[in-house]
Amino acid sequence: MKNIILIGFMGVGKGSVAREVIKISEYLSLDTDDLIESMENRTIKKIFEEEGEAYFRALEKKVAMWLQASVTNTLISTGGGFYRQENLKEIGTVVFLDSPFDKIIKRIKNHPNAEKKLKKRPLLNNLKKAKELYNERLPQYTAVADIIIDVTDKSALECAKELLLKVKQDA
Ligand code: S3P
């Protein structure tokens, strides 16, 4: 099976959808932020604080090269900025999880661990800047995607089912 790469803005639910997909399919799963945290043995937040964003982006590139060379049969969830990797399409089928900015923020705020979810994402600290980033990225996410799933007001399981169906149709 060709890999699936989940892209989309912070908090849109990439991790939640990935967890449902692996329950109902043969895919394994990986998360680029988790890979980076284990490579570095520190959190993304700490990496941003101690080394800056450029250092983090270089790690994302390293992970992208490794994924292309070494990974198959896997659903790969990515950090919100990973979509910029030049070899994205070489890694697998790109699936963009789409939702309006306000709905994404609402989703995070409604989560039982909302504070933690906001704190661990350095680029969500300032909502005005985050909205600008969203507006800048939205056309880019759309342009790079092979498949787009509107996740607004759908459960993670519904999104997972739609994803698997669309991936099958796209193959
Ligand atoms: C980022 C998103 C984060 C994480 C880092 C940068 C971004 O991942 O990779 O804080 O540039 O949008 P999530 O999308 O999982 O929050």
PDB file of C-alpha atoms in Angstrom, residues 9-10 100-102 105 123-124 126-138:
ATOM      1  CA  PHE A   9      -3.693  23.233  10.019  1.00  0.00           C
ATOM      2  CA  MET A  10      -2.818  22.792  13.695  1.00  0.00           C
ATOM      3  CA  PRO A 100     -12.617  26.909   8.628  1.00  0.00           C
ATOM      4  CA  PHE A 101     -10.257  28.606  11.107  1.00  0.00           C
ATOM      5  CA  ASP A 102     -13.010  29.435  13.604  1.00  0.00           C
ATOM      6  CA  ILE A 105     -10.198  26.958  17.258  1.00  0.00           C
ATOM      7  CA  LEU A 123       2.435  29.042  16.517  1.00  0.00           C
ATOM      8  CA  LEU A 124      -1.024  29.109  18.131  1.00  0.00           C
ATOM      9  CA  ASN A 126      -1.223  34.493  19.118  1.00  0.00           C
ATOM     10  CA  LEU A 127      -4.631  33.884  17.517  1.00  0.00           C
ATOM     11  CA  LYS A 128      -4.425  36.888  15.183  1.00  0.00           C
ATOM     12  CA  LYS A 129      -1.102  35.661  13.785  1.00  0.00           C
ATOM     13  CA  ALA A 130      -2.412  32.095  13.636  1.00  0.00           C
ATOM     14  CA  LYS A 131      -5.361  33.276  11.531  1.00  0.00           C
ATOM     15  CA  GLU A 132      -2.970  35.049   9.145  1.00  0.00           C
ATOM     16  CA  LEU A 133      -0.919  31.877   8.888  1.00  0.00           C
ATOM     17  CA  TYR A 134      -4.103  29.905   8.184  1.00  0.00           C
ATOM     18  CA  ASN A 135      -5.143  32.328   5.415  1.00  0.00           C
ATOM     19  CA  GLU A 136      -1.685  32.153   3.874  1.00  0.00           C
ATOM     20  CA  ARG A 137      -1.548  28.362   3.986  1.00  0.00           C
ATOM     21  CA  LEU A 138      -5.075  27.465   2.931  1.00  0.00           C
TER      22      LEU A 138
END
